[in-house]
Amino acid sequence: MNKKVALVTGGTRGIGKAIAEKFAQNGYDLVLNYARKSTNAEETKRAIESRYGVTVKIVKANIGELEQMNHLFDTTEETFGRLDVFINNAASGVQRPVMDIQEKHWDWTQDINAKAYLFAAQRAAKLMNKTGGGHIVALSSLGAVRALPNYVVVGVSKAAVEAITRYLAVELAPMKITVNTVSGGAVDTDALKHFPNREELLEQAAKRNPAGRIVEPEDLAEAVYFLCTPQAFMIRGQTITVDGGLSLLAE
Ligand SMILES: NC(=O)c1ccc[n+]([C@@H]2O[C@H](COP(=O)([O-])OP(=O)(O)OC[C@H]3O[C@@H](n4cnc5c(N)ncnc54)[C@H](OP(=O)(O)O)[C@@H]3O)[C@@H](O)[C@H]2O)c1
């Protein structure tokens, strides 16, 4: 019961998995949530447990459904009795131009990316309060502040994530909880398979990046972990962009 616990939504592959590994390296037990891919989740659990000697609980739950999201937090409490870090990483979304967006695309995307974050943060804060505080970090992307092709509903959901972070940072501060967002440039995960312009996006992201390469999942994981350390105590409600400087370019 004394070991610290981190919960990562969508923590079984991609960026979430890199974040999970970073916390495991530092001795945290983990709750890793996923939506559909059970085999993948079990492989990640086995790999992290054997490599880092921590306990990993995997929980299947579509976080866009509040009942399932609540089940995720109930399981966390039953399994470990505490929560020190909550990483709002899972995301989904429909990639279409403005004129092709239907109501169901909007609802699906906002429910998973934005609504789940607010209500999950409520549950996380209640659990963290039991041990005197903790850290929350959410993942965002450059489409929150820029107009990317086919990205309108996801971009709006990420703008909401960044705004929710600012409110949480202020209102959860008295509970000794820090809250921030990490945003990133394009990272080559399965998520990019849904982008109609994937090849072009990755090529441009690498070629034009002032840092000379594409962003890797571990680059985001390092920033997320730092925000959950005492050294980041005075950083509150910020969106830290990890993109090698790509978004600074005018064109
Ligand atoms: N990739 C990029 O270029 C990039 C750049 C900047 C920021 N980000 C952000 O980083 C985060 C992770 O992205 P990624 O590229 O690593 O994604 P990914 O490879 O597509 O992985 C998504 C993860 O989220 C889970 N997930 C999806 N929908 C869910 C739901 N409704 N409920 C619970 N879990 C769900 C998936 O579970 P299953 O395995 O069961 O499907 C999987 O574990 C996202 O917030 C994304 O917006 C990504």
XYZ file of N, CA and C and ligand atoms in Angstrom, residues 9-17 19 33-38 40-41 59-65 68 88-92 108 112-113 138-142 151 154 158 182-192 194-195 201-202 217 220 242, ligand 1:
228
model
N -4.674 6.215 -18.834
C -5.723 5.771 -19.768
C -5.053 5.557 -21.132
N -5.501 4.509 -21.844
C -4.835 4.185 -23.112
C -3.363 3.913 -22.894
N -3.048 3.208 -21.808
C -1.640 3.026 -21.428
C -1.010 1.754 -21.962
N -1.678 1.068 -22.878
C -1.202 -0.247 -23.306
C -0.433 -0.230 -24.612
N -0.492 0.870 -25.335
C 0.324 0.986 -26.568
C 0.608 2.462 -26.848
N 1.468 2.685 -27.833
C 1.759 4.052 -28.267
C 2.386 4.905 -27.164
N 1.975 6.170 -27.126
C 2.547 7.128 -26.175
C 2.211 6.728 -24.734
N 0.999 6.240 -24.512
C 0.578 5.817 -23.168
C 1.482 4.734 -22.617
N 1.898 3.812 -23.491
C 2.784 2.722 -23.056
C 4.158 3.283 -22.665
N 4.744 6.241 -21.525
C 4.547 6.931 -20.236
C 4.506 5.893 -19.108
N -5.311 1.352 -18.645
C -6.644 1.195 -19.235
C -6.524 1.063 -20.758
N -7.461 0.318 -21.336
C -7.537 0.218 -22.794
C -9.006 0.067 -23.168
N -9.287 0.083 -24.488
C -10.696 0.023 -24.903
C -11.076 -1.314 -25.521
N -10.225 -1.863 -26.387
C -10.621 -3.043 -27.168
C -9.552 -4.127 -27.230
N -8.283 -3.744 -27.377
C -7.243 -4.711 -27.748
C -6.661 -5.436 -26.536
N -7.363 -6.510 -26.094
C -6.990 -7.220 -24.866
C -5.637 -7.907 -24.978
N -3.066 -7.181 -26.777
C -2.052 -6.138 -26.687
C -1.825 -5.680 -25.245
N -2.944 -5.507 -24.520
C -2.869 -5.039 -23.129
C -2.157 -6.079 -22.258
N -7.175 -2.676 -17.172
C -8.634 -2.523 -17.042
C -9.223 -2.098 -18.379
N -10.131 -2.956 -18.886
C -10.835 -2.625 -20.128
C -11.996 -1.697 -19.801
N -12.041 -0.524 -20.413
C -13.155 0.407 -20.192
C -13.137 1.471 -21.276
N -14.273 1.693 -21.906
C -14.398 2.827 -22.824
C -14.637 4.065 -21.958
N -13.638 4.905 -21.842
C -13.737 6.026 -20.907
C -14.767 7.073 -21.340
N -15.210 6.981 -22.591
C -16.263 7.899 -23.067
C -17.617 7.604 -22.431
N -17.771 6.389 -21.882
C -18.986 5.989 -21.156
C -18.682 6.172 -19.673
N -18.385 3.125 -17.376
C -17.158 2.339 -17.545
C -15.948 3.088 -16.963
N -4.218 11.428 -18.319
C -5.351 11.385 -19.251
C -4.789 11.328 -20.682
N -4.536 10.088 -21.136
C -3.829 9.906 -22.414
C -4.720 9.363 -23.525
N -5.671 8.480 -23.214
C -6.488 7.841 -24.266
C -7.210 8.902 -25.085
N -7.252 8.678 -26.381
C -7.980 9.614 -27.247
C -8.505 8.849 -28.450
N -9.552 9.382 -29.022
C -10.112 8.819 -30.241
C -10.622 9.988 -31.068
N -18.991 11.452 -30.253
C -18.013 10.386 -29.971
C -16.680 10.988 -29.519
N -15.047 11.021 -25.472
C -13.830 10.285 -25.090
C -12.690 11.241 -24.722
N -12.547 12.299 -25.507
C -11.362 13.160 -25.314
C -11.554 14.249 -24.259
N -2.547 15.696 -18.762
C -3.353 15.294 -19.919
C -2.527 15.464 -21.187
N -2.856 14.666 -22.211
C -2.157 14.767 -23.488
C -2.987 15.579 -24.471
N -2.307 16.465 -25.183
C -2.986 17.255 -26.205
C -2.164 17.216 -27.488
N -2.607 17.942 -28.491
C -1.871 17.972 -29.761
C -1.957 19.372 -30.357
N -1.141 19.616 -31.374
C -1.039 20.965 -31.928
C -2.357 21.438 -32.548
N -9.047 17.748 -38.999
C -8.801 17.581 -37.553
C -9.785 18.356 -36.689
N -11.321 16.687 -33.406
C -10.275 16.319 -32.437
C -9.610 17.588 -31.901
N -9.258 18.768 -28.029
C -7.970 19.007 -27.372
C -7.900 20.436 -26.815
N 0.591 18.058 -21.633
C 1.733 17.930 -22.543
C 1.177 17.777 -23.953
N 1.611 18.654 -24.837
C 1.168 18.594 -26.230
C 2.343 18.189 -27.095
N 2.049 17.589 -28.253
C 3.169 17.127 -29.065
C 2.935 17.260 -30.549
N 4.032 17.246 -31.275
C 3.957 17.144 -32.728
C 3.661 15.701 -33.108
N 3.572 15.426 -34.409
C 3.208 14.084 -34.883
C 4.204 13.029 -34.400
N 3.652 11.954 -33.827
C 4.444 10.822 -33.353
C 3.950 9.596 -34.115
N 4.849 8.743 -34.564
C 4.449 7.615 -35.407
C 3.882 6.452 -34.579
N 2.634 6.601 -34.129
C 1.937 5.521 -33.416
C 0.804 5.007 -34.316
N 0.079 3.995 -33.818
C -1.064 3.455 -34.579
C -2.090 4.541 -34.887
N -2.161 5.581 -34.014
C -3.164 6.637 -34.193
C -3.042 7.287 -35.561
N -1.830 7.362 -36.069
C -1.624 8.045 -37.352
C -2.147 7.235 -38.549
N -5.027 6.437 -38.956
C -6.341 6.994 -39.295
C -6.230 8.305 -40.060
N -5.006 8.821 -40.204
C -4.824 10.091 -40.922
C -4.705 9.798 -42.418
N 2.593 13.621 -43.654
C 2.706 14.212 -42.314
C 4.020 13.815 -41.645
N 4.338 12.506 -41.710
C 5.553 12.013 -41.047
C 6.805 12.519 -41.744
N 7.680 8.716 -28.812
C 6.824 8.601 -27.619
C 7.573 8.921 -26.326
N 7.701 12.600 -25.155
C 6.506 13.048 -24.422
C 6.501 12.460 -23.009
N 5.970 19.632 -26.820
C 7.168 18.820 -27.085
C 7.136 18.473 -28.573
N 0.375 10.154 -32.222
C 0.550 11.473 -32.314
O 1.009 12.012 -33.330
C 0.224 12.363 -31.142
C 0.775 13.633 -31.077
C 0.476 14.458 -29.975
C -0.379 14.019 -28.992
N -0.926 12.771 -29.091
C -1.846 12.363 -28.029
O -1.235 11.332 -27.253
C -2.243 10.445 -26.777
C -1.911 9.017 -27.176
O -1.860 8.934 -28.581
P -1.289 7.646 -29.348
O -0.848 8.122 -30.682
O -0.327 6.905 -28.493
O -2.626 6.756 -29.506
P -2.797 5.223 -29.982
O -1.502 4.645 -30.437
O -3.940 5.237 -30.941
O -3.238 4.463 -28.637
C -4.449 4.787 -28.088
C -4.613 4.122 -26.736
O -5.827 4.637 -26.170
C -6.758 3.567 -25.966
N -8.101 4.058 -26.231
C -8.618 4.547 -27.387
N -9.916 4.888 -27.213
C -10.222 4.612 -25.919
C -11.390 4.719 -25.134
N -12.537 5.164 -25.655
N -11.335 4.337 -23.838
C -10.191 3.848 -23.298
N -9.047 3.719 -23.989
C -9.075 4.085 -25.288
C -6.313 2.464 -26.899
O -6.805 1.207 -26.434
P -6.941 -0.075 -27.470
O -5.535 -0.571 -27.660
O -7.808 -1.039 -26.759
O -7.543 0.453 -28.739
C -4.786 2.624 -26.805
O -4.301 2.040 -25.620
C -3.567 10.971 -27.329
O -4.187 11.802 -26.382
C -3.135 11.770 -28.540
O -4.073 12.758 -28.910
C -0.632 11.936 -30.128
